[in-house]
């Protein structure tokens, strides 16, 4: 067969598979579940490897066409040339070679990610999926680059010599083995990883044990394809070394077989990948066709069979992850530890709490009965007497707290809407929430606990997050520990209609896209619920404020400022004010929130995420944003605690609250901006506002009036008839 035709065929097939993989991944959501994203990267890397290698050989064939004395160069010949006489190798050959080598190595490391994902799910089930995916990319692509650089550095001197000297087996044939040496390291790790996962799953409960082995079986076909490819490469290496030792020439047949092996491996992975996507689609199509031809009422047995089929398809369409199952098990063990800790605590009066009580850690053993073996987990209960006193201080009885974490009550899991990626668990009665935190935040809470406890005693109306427990538990697999804090749920009276996370700055503090602002203004004025967690810029654009009686405003403002001052003295930063707004028709008899001046809203207010200290990481982030991203360094979240507190207090004083007759100015993000005179801010002109209308933004006021009457647009006061809702100076 003509070598050019073979290389062109390989180029076309690899290009088609690459395009098909991307289309399938975009078209079928099923492929985005585990291990779809990793498989897409494997297909992407392997396809580009074959494409660049085909381009490489086409270039060499074109360059040597007409020279019958020289055989077609193999990949080893090109590698030797690029290492010894790189300055004489044309870029049409060297660039495809190094690109092919890079993507070949990258596909190898992506097979490694396929196995490490199983191990990381067992050792750290609370690692966010986004963080795990990011970690894969941060490992696979750079590792391929590092290997290429190391290979070039190691073998340049060894293979460099007189160009007229024919290469020896040690410098040519063995070069093929060194080019694929990562394959065998990855294969060794994969074998160990599967054995470890299979062994460690014995100590897990039945569901976790079954899920772990299902995950192992799911990735096994892909790893088998990878292993067979590595075995074939090893056989070709020995064959090529034998041919070179006897004939002093490298075998072009071995080079061609190596390319065909890469293609066969790619086709096999692609077939398994598309089968996952198309199998469920065919099942849905066949079931739809069957249901459309049957018009009679189905029998009970047929209904049961149909329901079972749907359930099975639903299970198969979901992300198969041991992390989800392990988290459920660990939270059950954590609930057991919380209940035992609350039952065994020795209550102390506030005056009897000593300094040793703050550093006290009670250790408990929780026995875990696995599928085949049993083990025990270590549960740490930090400062139980202190947290019991805090619960008592805020009216939480022992019976209520224990009942909330009863084992027959399922904790409701929610992912974080912020950047932290932490996971929240709400008790069934929605009164408490358990949050997974990193170890440094766990240690921060322990370090500030004496000051926090004393501050809440002196300020019982504080808006600081109310922590009712601090715990740690070991994991069934590995030596890692997980850390949790128990908090009071700010919205324990039910769902709220709007939520705002406010930090007093505008850098990356927007949840609503600019083209959706008007839509959200209308929804807000129509009192529709908005599920999205909004931020500072959204708060500005919607012209939201806390509108309460003067006495309530003074009390809330002064308490918030005291709370912020306390956090600044403890070197805490990156906290935020969580504001919930609930629309009501009838004034409730009792509420933990604050009624608006119009008695049409309830405001829930609290300071959350207050366990971050200003470390070198924040300093690095601040300077990176300022120097490389051209951000205003005074307007980013990563600022020192005192500066952070000063900025947020300025926001509380100037923007969070609003009283009719007082205006706003655009310098709220900068404490140094002078406040205009009251006369400049005071509204003028006719005003016929009713209830909430006087608090509306210019655009919202116009929309609100337009919704009532087509003639009401003319009634908008002159001072509000122009301008927009963009009031911050940074816009």
XYZ file of C-alpha atoms in Angstrom:
731
model
C 0.000 0.000 0.000
C 1.216 3.488 -0.828
C 2.545 5.047 2.430
C 0.998 8.394 1.514
C -2.443 6.818 1.146
C -2.070 5.066 4.505
C -1.079 8.263 6.304
C -3.896 10.194 4.639
C -6.377 7.520 5.729
C -5.128 7.687 9.311
C -5.430 11.475 9.210
C -9.034 11.344 7.993
C -10.164 8.645 10.448
C -8.622 10.412 13.451
C -10.175 13.734 12.398
C -13.612 12.140 12.062
C -13.329 10.509 15.496
C -12.221 13.796 17.057
C -15.163 15.679 15.559
C -17.582 12.876 16.445
C -16.427 12.795 20.067
C -17.017 16.520 20.489
C -20.470 16.284 18.878
C -21.503 13.330 21.052
C -20.279 15.058 24.211
C -22.266 18.187 23.332
C -25.363 16.336 22.118
C -25.846 13.715 24.837
C -25.856 14.881 28.486
C -25.314 11.271 29.538
C -21.701 11.442 28.340
C -20.965 14.360 30.675
C -21.364 12.100 33.689
C -18.418 10.163 35.088
C -16.179 9.194 33.339
C -17.276 11.133 30.240
C -15.146 14.302 30.674
C -11.979 12.250 31.182
C -12.788 10.046 28.195
C -13.293 13.107 26.009
C -9.813 14.328 26.945
C -8.392 10.877 26.145
C -10.076 10.900 22.735
C -8.975 14.481 22.126
C -5.329 13.742 22.964
C -5.140 10.417 21.131
C -6.802 11.839 18.002
C -4.415 14.788 17.835
C -1.480 12.431 18.395
C -2.461 10.370 15.332
C -3.229 13.496 13.283
C 0.140 15.115 13.957
C 1.993 11.836 13.427
C 0.270 11.377 10.061
C 1.203 14.950 9.109
C 4.778 14.199 10.195
C 5.079 11.133 7.962
C 3.389 12.869 5.037
C 5.946 15.669 5.344
C 8.905 13.252 5.404
C 7.513 11.261 2.473
C 7.058 14.447 0.476
C 10.584 15.628 1.340
C 12.254 12.305 0.415
C 10.113 11.498 -2.627
C 12.345 10.649 -5.579
C 15.216 9.508 -3.361
C 14.921 5.741 -3.579
C 18.180 5.133 -1.692
C 16.742 6.256 1.664
C 13.879 4.289 3.266
C 10.931 6.134 4.756
C 12.009 7.377 8.218
C 10.299 5.930 11.271
C 9.201 7.860 14.354
C 12.473 6.839 16.036
C 14.488 8.251 13.127
C 12.664 11.562 13.404
C 13.126 11.618 17.184
C 16.872 11.051 16.824
C 17.116 13.791 14.209
C 15.191 16.251 16.371
C 17.496 15.495 19.300
C 20.828 15.608 17.433
C 20.515 17.947 14.469
C 17.486 19.993 15.463
C 18.786 23.075 13.649
C 18.786 21.171 10.325
C 15.344 19.566 10.730
C 12.650 21.571 8.912
C 9.813 22.913 11.039
C 7.327 20.959 8.910
C 8.807 17.837 10.530
C 9.951 18.945 13.995
C 6.702 20.698 14.977
C 4.420 17.732 14.088
C 6.823 15.378 15.876
C 6.857 17.265 19.161
C 3.081 17.866 18.977
C 2.469 14.164 18.338
C 4.815 13.222 21.182
C 3.102 15.692 23.541
C -0.449 14.513 22.841
C 0.627 10.865 23.024
C 2.028 11.525 26.506
C -1.065 13.559 27.437
C -3.399 10.683 26.543
C -1.303 8.423 28.787
C -1.637 10.792 31.725
C -5.384 11.112 31.103
C -5.664 7.339 31.518
C -3.902 7.917 34.829
C -6.607 10.466 35.760
C -9.233 7.830 35.024
C -7.803 5.658 37.801
C -6.911 8.447 40.251
C -10.499 9.704 40.150
C -11.606 6.442 41.732
C -8.974 6.709 44.474
C -9.639 10.396 45.167
C -13.373 9.710 45.432
C -12.638 7.142 48.122
C -10.087 9.231 50.012
C -11.870 12.604 49.814
C -15.567 12.319 48.879
C -16.163 15.978 49.847
C -13.849 17.318 47.147
C -16.077 19.338 44.764
C -16.475 17.856 41.279
C -15.283 21.126 39.705
C -12.154 21.076 41.851
C -11.491 17.437 40.924
C -11.905 18.199 37.211
C -9.641 21.222 37.511
C -7.067 19.076 39.307
C -7.119 16.601 36.420
C -6.322 19.343 33.918
C -3.641 20.804 36.179
C -1.938 17.398 36.351
C -2.397 15.764 32.938
C -1.428 18.559 30.548
C 1.570 19.921 32.510
C 2.874 16.405 33.233
C 2.929 15.697 29.507
C 4.911 18.891 28.964
C 7.327 18.076 31.784
C 7.925 14.617 30.350
C 8.669 16.042 26.894
C 11.139 18.525 28.406
C 12.797 15.823 30.532
C 13.023 13.451 27.555
C 14.638 16.118 25.393
C 17.139 17.076 28.095
C 18.076 13.497 29.013
C 18.636 12.166 25.501
C 20.103 15.114 23.656
C 23.631 14.408 24.911
C 23.321 10.633 24.639
C 22.128 10.614 21.043
C 24.318 13.524 19.886
C 27.326 12.442 17.879
C 28.785 12.503 14.380
C 25.914 12.489 11.934
C 27.784 10.059 9.705
C 27.917 7.452 12.462
C 25.005 5.004 12.235
C 22.949 4.828 15.405
C 23.456 1.869 17.693
C 20.584 -0.079 19.271
C 21.179 1.653 22.594
C 20.639 5.066 21.034
C 17.930 4.272 18.482
C 15.852 1.171 19.171
C 15.840 1.800 22.912
C 14.689 5.343 22.197
C 11.288 3.905 21.299
C 10.976 2.370 24.768
C 11.915 5.606 26.499
C 9.322 7.510 24.491
C 6.536 5.348 25.910
C 7.983 4.653 29.367
C 5.149 6.647 31.096
C 2.699 4.065 29.733
C 4.130 1.340 31.943
C 4.327 3.571 35.002
C 0.663 4.435 34.524
C -0.230 0.768 34.009
C 1.481 -0.134 37.285
C -0.433 2.589 39.132
C -3.741 1.516 37.564
C -3.273 -2.076 38.732
C -2.445 -0.918 42.264
C -5.364 1.548 42.279
C -7.900 -1.081 41.262
C -6.587 -3.532 43.863
C -6.699 -0.859 46.583
C -10.232 0.192 45.638
C -11.370 -3.418 45.565
C -9.800 -4.123 48.965
C -10.826 -0.905 50.712
C -14.422 -1.313 49.596
C -14.732 -4.294 51.967
C -14.930 -1.940 54.962
C -17.680 0.146 53.358
C -21.369 -0.371 53.859
C -23.314 -2.344 51.269
C -24.355 0.588 49.080
C -20.926 2.241 49.117
C -19.249 -1.133 48.568
C -21.456 -1.880 45.554
C -20.983 1.593 44.066
C -17.200 1.395 44.405
C -17.047 -1.874 42.536
C -19.476 -0.592 39.900
C -17.166 2.375 39.322
C -14.196 0.028 38.989
C -16.082 -2.148 36.501
C -17.185 0.927 34.560
C -13.645 2.119 33.829
C -12.182 -1.381 33.468
C -12.891 -1.731 29.680
C -11.064 1.532 28.939
C -8.122 0.538 31.109
C -8.055 -2.866 29.408
C -7.808 -1.154 26.009
C -4.971 0.977 27.363
C -3.183 -2.087 28.757
C -3.462 -4.014 25.483
C -2.074 -1.014 23.634
C 0.879 -0.877 26.020
C 1.472 -4.617 25.589
C 1.423 -4.276 21.801
C 3.908 -1.382 21.988
C 6.217 -3.557 24.087
C 6.067 -6.362 21.507
C 6.808 -3.916 18.693
C 9.778 -2.586 20.649
C 11.336 -6.053 20.941
C 10.613 -6.772 17.268
C 12.140 -3.481 16.168
C 15.194 -4.017 18.390
C 15.704 -7.508 16.900
C 15.416 -6.239 13.320
C 17.836 -3.392 13.973
C 20.337 -5.680 15.694
C 20.398 -8.032 12.712
C 19.998 -5.675 9.737
C 21.284 -2.370 11.210
C 18.071 -0.760 9.915
C 14.829 0.123 11.595
C 11.668 -1.649 10.521
C 9.088 0.466 8.721
C 6.636 -2.395 9.262
C 6.925 -1.994 13.038
C 6.393 1.745 12.631
C 3.227 1.152 10.590
C 1.936 -1.434 13.062
C 2.559 1.046 15.867
C 0.385 3.610 14.091
C -2.350 1.054 13.468
C -2.225 0.054 17.149
C -2.765 3.678 18.169
C -5.698 3.908 15.756
C -7.251 0.649 16.991
C -6.945 1.872 20.576
C -8.622 5.156 19.621
C -11.458 3.410 17.763
C -12.098 1.068 20.705
C -12.338 3.926 23.215
C -14.573 5.895 20.843
C -16.868 2.887 20.377
C -17.253 2.486 24.149
C -17.779 6.232 24.510
C -20.522 6.507 21.892
C -22.189 3.304 23.104
C -22.764 4.971 26.452
C -24.521 7.867 24.731
C -26.497 6.039 22.067
C -27.629 3.019 24.084
C -29.980 5.044 26.294
C -31.182 6.991 23.253
C -32.116 3.761 21.453
C -33.924 2.509 24.571
C -35.972 5.679 24.747
C -36.781 5.495 21.025
C -37.845 1.853 21.160
C -39.960 2.427 24.244
C -41.608 5.441 22.612
C -42.368 3.396 19.480
C -43.835 0.582 21.560
C -45.984 2.942 23.606
C -47.263 4.715 20.476
C -48.494 1.459 18.920
C -50.323 0.262 22.028
C -53.569 2.137 22.586
C -55.273 -0.129 25.110
C -54.986 0.442 28.847
C -51.838 -1.191 30.212
C -52.070 -3.948 32.758
C -50.689 -3.480 36.281
C -47.783 -5.767 35.403
C -46.980 -3.690 32.324
C -47.097 -0.513 34.398
C -44.695 -2.011 36.934
C -42.352 -3.117 34.153
C -42.494 0.323 32.530
C -41.795 2.025 35.861
C -38.900 -0.310 36.569
C -37.441 0.417 33.138
C -37.708 4.160 33.723
C -36.093 3.859 37.155
C -33.251 1.802 35.756
C -32.674 4.300 32.968
C -32.784 7.163 35.469
C -30.198 5.437 37.642
C -27.974 4.767 34.644
C -28.268 8.361 33.451
C -27.074 9.792 36.726
C -23.479 10.355 37.655
C -22.099 7.132 39.051
C -19.928 8.386 41.860
C -18.792 6.771 45.043
C -18.390 10.292 46.456
C -22.149 10.795 46.718
C -22.700 7.497 48.505
C -19.710 7.948 50.812
C -20.870 11.434 51.778
C -24.231 10.019 52.810
C -22.526 7.398 54.966
C -20.130 9.895 56.547
C -22.934 12.339 57.334
C -24.812 9.505 59.009
C -21.763 8.774 61.165
C -21.372 12.502 61.846
C -24.998 12.728 62.967
C -24.365 9.809 65.307
C -21.358 11.626 66.761
C -23.300 14.892 67.160
C -26.128 13.125 68.969
C -23.771 11.194 71.269
C -21.803 14.361 71.976
C -24.932 16.336 72.842
C -26.205 13.546 75.083
C -22.903 13.145 76.915
C -22.059 16.810 77.490
C -21.918 18.060 81.056
C -23.790 21.377 81.104
C -22.000 24.260 82.778
C -23.199 27.673 83.746
C -21.680 30.474 81.712
C -19.736 31.723 84.722
C -18.264 28.245 85.323
C -16.760 27.861 81.847
C -12.977 27.938 82.102
C -10.241 28.462 79.534
C -9.612 24.714 79.335
C -13.192 24.183 78.156
C -12.465 26.099 74.950
C -9.595 23.796 73.974
C -11.284 20.589 75.163
C -11.750 17.887 72.507
C -13.863 14.826 73.279
C -12.929 11.742 71.262
C -15.487 9.085 70.380
C -15.207 5.871 68.376
C -17.932 5.068 65.858
C -18.067 1.428 64.765
C -18.724 0.920 61.058
C -20.019 -2.441 59.886
C -18.857 -2.856 56.300
C -20.026 -5.257 53.623
C -17.439 -7.855 54.623
C -15.384 -6.273 57.399
C -15.881 -3.843 60.273
C -13.854 -0.868 61.362
C -14.115 2.222 63.500
C -14.003 5.955 62.815
C -12.722 8.607 65.200
C -15.090 11.488 65.945
C -13.835 14.699 67.584
C -16.264 16.957 69.439
C -14.631 20.346 70.095
C -15.501 22.396 73.206
C -18.813 20.615 73.891
C -19.572 22.607 77.064
C -19.031 25.941 75.293
C -21.239 25.107 72.333
C -23.891 23.723 74.686
C -23.874 27.083 76.445
C -24.210 28.877 73.093
C -27.196 26.739 72.168
C -28.802 27.434 75.529
C -28.102 31.156 75.142
C -30.147 31.252 71.926
C -33.017 29.085 73.127
C -32.085 25.738 71.581
C -33.076 22.956 73.945
C -31.157 19.717 74.288
C -34.147 17.682 73.126
C -34.706 19.830 70.043
C -31.054 19.666 69.034
C -30.816 15.883 69.427
C -34.099 15.302 67.606
C -32.891 17.394 64.662
C -29.989 14.972 64.067
C -31.902 11.757 64.704
C -30.779 8.970 62.385
C -34.274 8.573 60.941
C -34.057 12.185 59.708
C -32.252 12.497 56.379
C -29.880 15.435 56.031
C -30.628 17.405 52.871
C -27.446 18.030 50.849
C -26.851 21.279 48.974
C -23.807 22.428 47.047
C -22.344 25.836 47.787
C -23.513 28.698 45.566
C -20.249 30.507 46.237
C -16.681 29.868 45.114
C -15.685 27.769 48.118
C -17.278 24.570 46.855
C -18.224 23.576 50.420
C -21.203 21.300 50.943
C -24.141 22.135 53.208
C -26.503 19.747 54.934
C -29.826 20.927 56.342
C -31.659 19.079 59.069
C -35.181 17.927 58.290
C -36.717 20.729 60.373
C -34.505 23.294 58.556
C -33.370 24.807 61.856
C -29.721 23.789 61.618
C -27.196 23.260 58.901
C -23.930 21.333 58.818
C -21.191 22.756 56.614
C -18.019 21.009 55.500
C -15.035 23.312 55.984
C -11.291 23.031 55.307
C -8.987 22.400 58.242
C -7.744 25.995 58.406
C -11.292 27.331 58.917
C -11.872 24.649 61.542
C -8.763 25.855 63.377
C -9.822 29.516 63.038
C -13.133 28.800 64.767
C -11.326 27.028 67.593
C -8.879 29.917 67.975
C -11.533 32.671 68.129
C -14.010 30.641 70.185
C -13.262 32.330 73.575
C -13.651 35.804 72.071
C -16.681 34.737 70.032
C -18.382 33.261 73.099
C -17.756 36.345 75.232
C -18.870 38.683 72.451
C -22.197 36.889 71.983
C -22.805 37.040 75.725
C -22.342 40.806 75.627
C -24.253 41.209 72.333
C -27.121 38.695 72.224
C -28.678 40.585 69.279
C -25.525 40.128 67.205
C -25.857 39.248 63.526
C -22.772 37.024 63.606
C -23.305 33.488 62.358
C -24.363 31.329 65.305
C -22.135 28.284 65.544
C -23.577 25.466 67.627
C -20.952 22.770 67.073
C -17.458 22.085 65.740
C -16.587 18.507 64.785
C -14.117 16.334 62.926
C -14.348 12.738 61.732
C -11.916 10.318 60.088
C -12.767 8.720 56.749
C -13.231 4.979 56.142
C -10.479 4.961 53.489
C -7.124 6.644 54.006
C -5.908 8.888 56.814
C -7.732 12.070 55.835
C -10.131 13.801 58.228
C -13.201 15.857 57.411
C -14.212 18.959 59.355
C -17.708 20.266 59.986
C -19.386 23.145 61.779
C -23.020 23.205 62.891
C -24.794 26.526 62.400
C -28.228 27.964 62.876
C -30.102 28.297 59.594
C -30.817 32.001 59.051
C -33.900 31.153 56.988
C -35.372 28.629 59.406
C -38.860 30.163 59.110
C -39.191 29.031 55.520
C -38.002 29.996 52.085
C -37.404 33.661 51.283
C -38.152 35.400 47.993
C -34.826 37.147 47.465
C -31.311 36.548 48.780
C -28.294 38.823 48.595
C -24.681 38.085 49.501
C -23.098 41.490 50.168
C -19.419 42.303 50.719
C -19.399 46.040 50.037
C -17.356 45.879 46.818
C -18.196 45.412 43.145
C -15.296 43.371 41.739
C -16.720 40.078 40.407
C -19.824 40.632 42.512
C -22.562 40.115 39.931
C -24.867 37.131 39.505
C -27.398 38.619 37.051
C -26.214 39.147 33.503
C -26.608 42.685 32.177
C -29.131 41.645 29.530
C -31.373 40.110 32.239
C -31.437 43.112 34.589
C -34.715 44.603 33.331
C -36.376 41.197 33.566
C -35.268 40.820 37.179
C -36.425 44.353 37.987
C -39.910 43.459 36.780
C -39.856 40.182 38.711
C -38.733 41.973 41.849
C -41.461 44.603 41.618
C -44.055 41.917 40.918
C -42.962 40.230 44.159
C -41.920 37.085 42.351
C -39.472 34.725 43.990
C -35.903 34.843 42.623
C -33.966 31.665 43.321
C -30.589 33.055 42.225
C -28.271 34.204 45.000
C -27.613 37.835 44.080
C -24.619 39.985 44.960
C -23.556 43.590 45.373
C -23.934 44.766 41.782
C -27.341 43.112 41.572
C -28.279 44.835 44.824
C -27.297 48.150 43.219
C -28.982 47.610 39.893
C -32.244 46.543 41.495
C -31.942 49.512 43.901
C -32.637 47.258 46.850
C -32.373 48.613 50.394
C -33.516 47.678 53.870
C -36.557 49.864 54.565
C -37.445 49.665 58.255
C -38.534 52.003 61.033
C -36.005 54.576 62.178
C -35.431 52.853 65.520
C -34.933 49.458 63.869
C -32.571 51.003 61.335
C -30.447 52.616 64.039
C -30.269 49.387 66.062
C -29.497 47.174 63.073
C -26.877 49.536 61.699
C -25.054 49.989 64.992
C -25.083 46.235 65.696
C -23.729 45.405 62.245
C -20.922 47.921 62.686
C -20.032 46.444 66.086
C -20.011 42.941 64.601
C -17.748 43.998 61.747
C -15.408 45.746 64.182
C -15.184 42.558 66.257
C -14.262 40.477 63.197
C -11.612 42.997 62.147
C -9.994 42.838 65.594
C -9.772 39.062 65.214
C -8.081 39.405 61.775
C -11.081 37.935 59.964
C -11.932 38.913 56.380
C -13.879 37.727 53.323
C -17.117 37.472 55.311
C -20.363 38.784 53.884
C -23.779 40.031 54.912
C -26.501 37.590 53.933
C -29.811 39.370 53.388
C -33.074 37.537 52.837
C -36.272 39.302 51.775
C -39.652 37.649 52.234
C -42.874 39.189 50.938
C -45.891 38.834 53.214
C -49.594 39.649 53.026
C -50.376 39.317 56.721
C -48.116 40.402 59.548
C -47.031 37.267 61.493
C -47.498 37.133 65.234
C -43.802 36.359 65.768
C -40.741 36.329 63.550
C -36.980 36.232 63.934
C -36.664 38.768 61.129
C -37.407 42.481 60.997
C -40.601 43.924 59.490
C -40.294 46.590 56.816
C -41.747 50.050 57.348
C -44.650 49.205 55.045
C -45.256 45.862 56.829
C -45.088 44.124 53.458
C -41.673 42.477 53.844
C -39.601 40.644 56.406
C -35.828 41.047 56.368
C -33.495 38.311 57.606
C -29.946 39.465 58.215
C -26.756 37.669 59.215
C -22.982 37.725 58.777
C -21.693 34.479 57.283
C -18.426 32.862 56.100
C -16.475 34.487 58.935
C -13.677 31.931 59.265
C -11.115 33.325 56.817
C -7.881 34.939 57.939
C -5.727 37.146 55.734
C -2.831 34.878 54.733
C -0.143 35.001 52.071
C -2.582 33.400 49.613
C -4.894 36.400 49.887
C -1.927 38.745 49.498
C -0.841 36.887 46.372
C -4.376 36.985 44.970
C -4.660 40.718 45.634
C -1.419 41.573 43.865
C -2.213 39.237 40.983
C -5.599 40.897 40.437
C -4.046 44.334 40.706
C -0.939 43.848 38.573
C -2.004 41.291 35.977
C -5.781 41.803 35.794
C -5.628 45.607 36.208
C -8.166 45.534 39.039
C -8.655 48.294 41.578
C -6.828 46.752 44.541
C -9.081 48.587 46.994
C -12.198 47.098 45.381
C -11.290 43.398 45.401
C -12.324 40.958 48.131
C -8.711 40.119 49.009
C -7.857 43.085 51.238
C -6.469 43.154 54.815
C -9.011 42.739 57.659
C -9.044 46.380 58.779
C -9.480 47.664 55.237
C -12.107 45.008 54.579
C -14.050 45.989 57.703
C -13.800 49.727 56.976
C -15.160 49.227 53.479
C -18.062 47.064 54.613
C -18.955 49.455 57.455
C -19.041 52.300 54.940
C -21.431 50.235 52.824
C -23.662 49.587 55.847
C -23.783 53.283 56.724
C -24.364 54.624 53.230
C -26.056 52.000 51.083
C -27.611 49.104 52.959
C -30.397 51.107 54.609
C -32.657 53.706 53.052
C -34.981 56.274 54.565
C -37.335 58.340 52.347
C -35.962 61.822 51.831
C -32.352 60.624 51.864
C -30.589 60.018 48.605
C -27.668 57.923 47.486
C -24.410 58.964 45.918
C -22.138 57.076 43.609
C -19.126 56.911 45.889
C -20.414 54.263 48.273
C -17.552 51.893 47.444
C -14.941 54.492 48.431
C -15.060 55.747 52.033
C -12.993 58.792 51.034
C -15.652 60.137 48.661
C -17.311 63.159 50.311
C -21.024 63.011 50.859
C -23.017 65.642 48.918
C -25.101 68.077 50.867
C -28.541 67.005 52.015
C -30.121 69.679 49.816
C -28.494 68.151 46.731
C -29.818 64.714 47.581
C -33.331 65.626 48.646
C -36.023 64.861 46.023
C -37.881 67.757 44.468
C -40.979 68.063 42.324
C -44.379 66.409 42.563
C -44.647 63.049 44.192
C -47.636 60.781 44.464
C -45.907 57.632 45.664
C -47.869 54.899 47.382
C -46.594 52.179 49.725
C -43.457 50.654 48.129
C -43.417 52.980 45.115
C -41.336 55.672 46.757
C -38.513 53.183 47.230
C -38.311 52.082 43.579
C -35.470 52.664 41.146
C -36.093 55.057 38.227
C -36.567 52.230 35.722
C -38.557 50.097 38.149
C -40.800 53.054 39.038
C -41.586 53.632 35.389
C -42.289 49.947 34.814
C -44.424 49.773 37.957
C -46.562 52.709 36.857
C -46.760 51.433 33.286
C -48.104 48.124 34.537
C -51.009 49.921 36.218
C -51.946 52.475 33.555
C -50.617 53.527 30.147
C -50.845 57.143 31.266
C -48.873 56.723 34.467
C -45.545 57.081 32.688
C -46.198 60.811 32.589
C -46.560 60.905 36.372
C -42.957 59.933 37.087
C -41.406 62.904 38.930
C -39.025 65.023 36.834
C -36.020 64.194 39.013
C -36.596 60.478 38.379
C -37.624 60.672 34.743
C -34.061 60.454 33.504
C -30.939 58.607 34.426
C -30.462 54.903 35.032
C -30.008 52.377 37.752
C -26.200 52.328 37.420
C -25.152 54.303 40.466
C -21.746 52.900 41.432
C -18.759 54.909 40.302
C -16.974 51.758 39.115
C -19.519 51.028 36.397
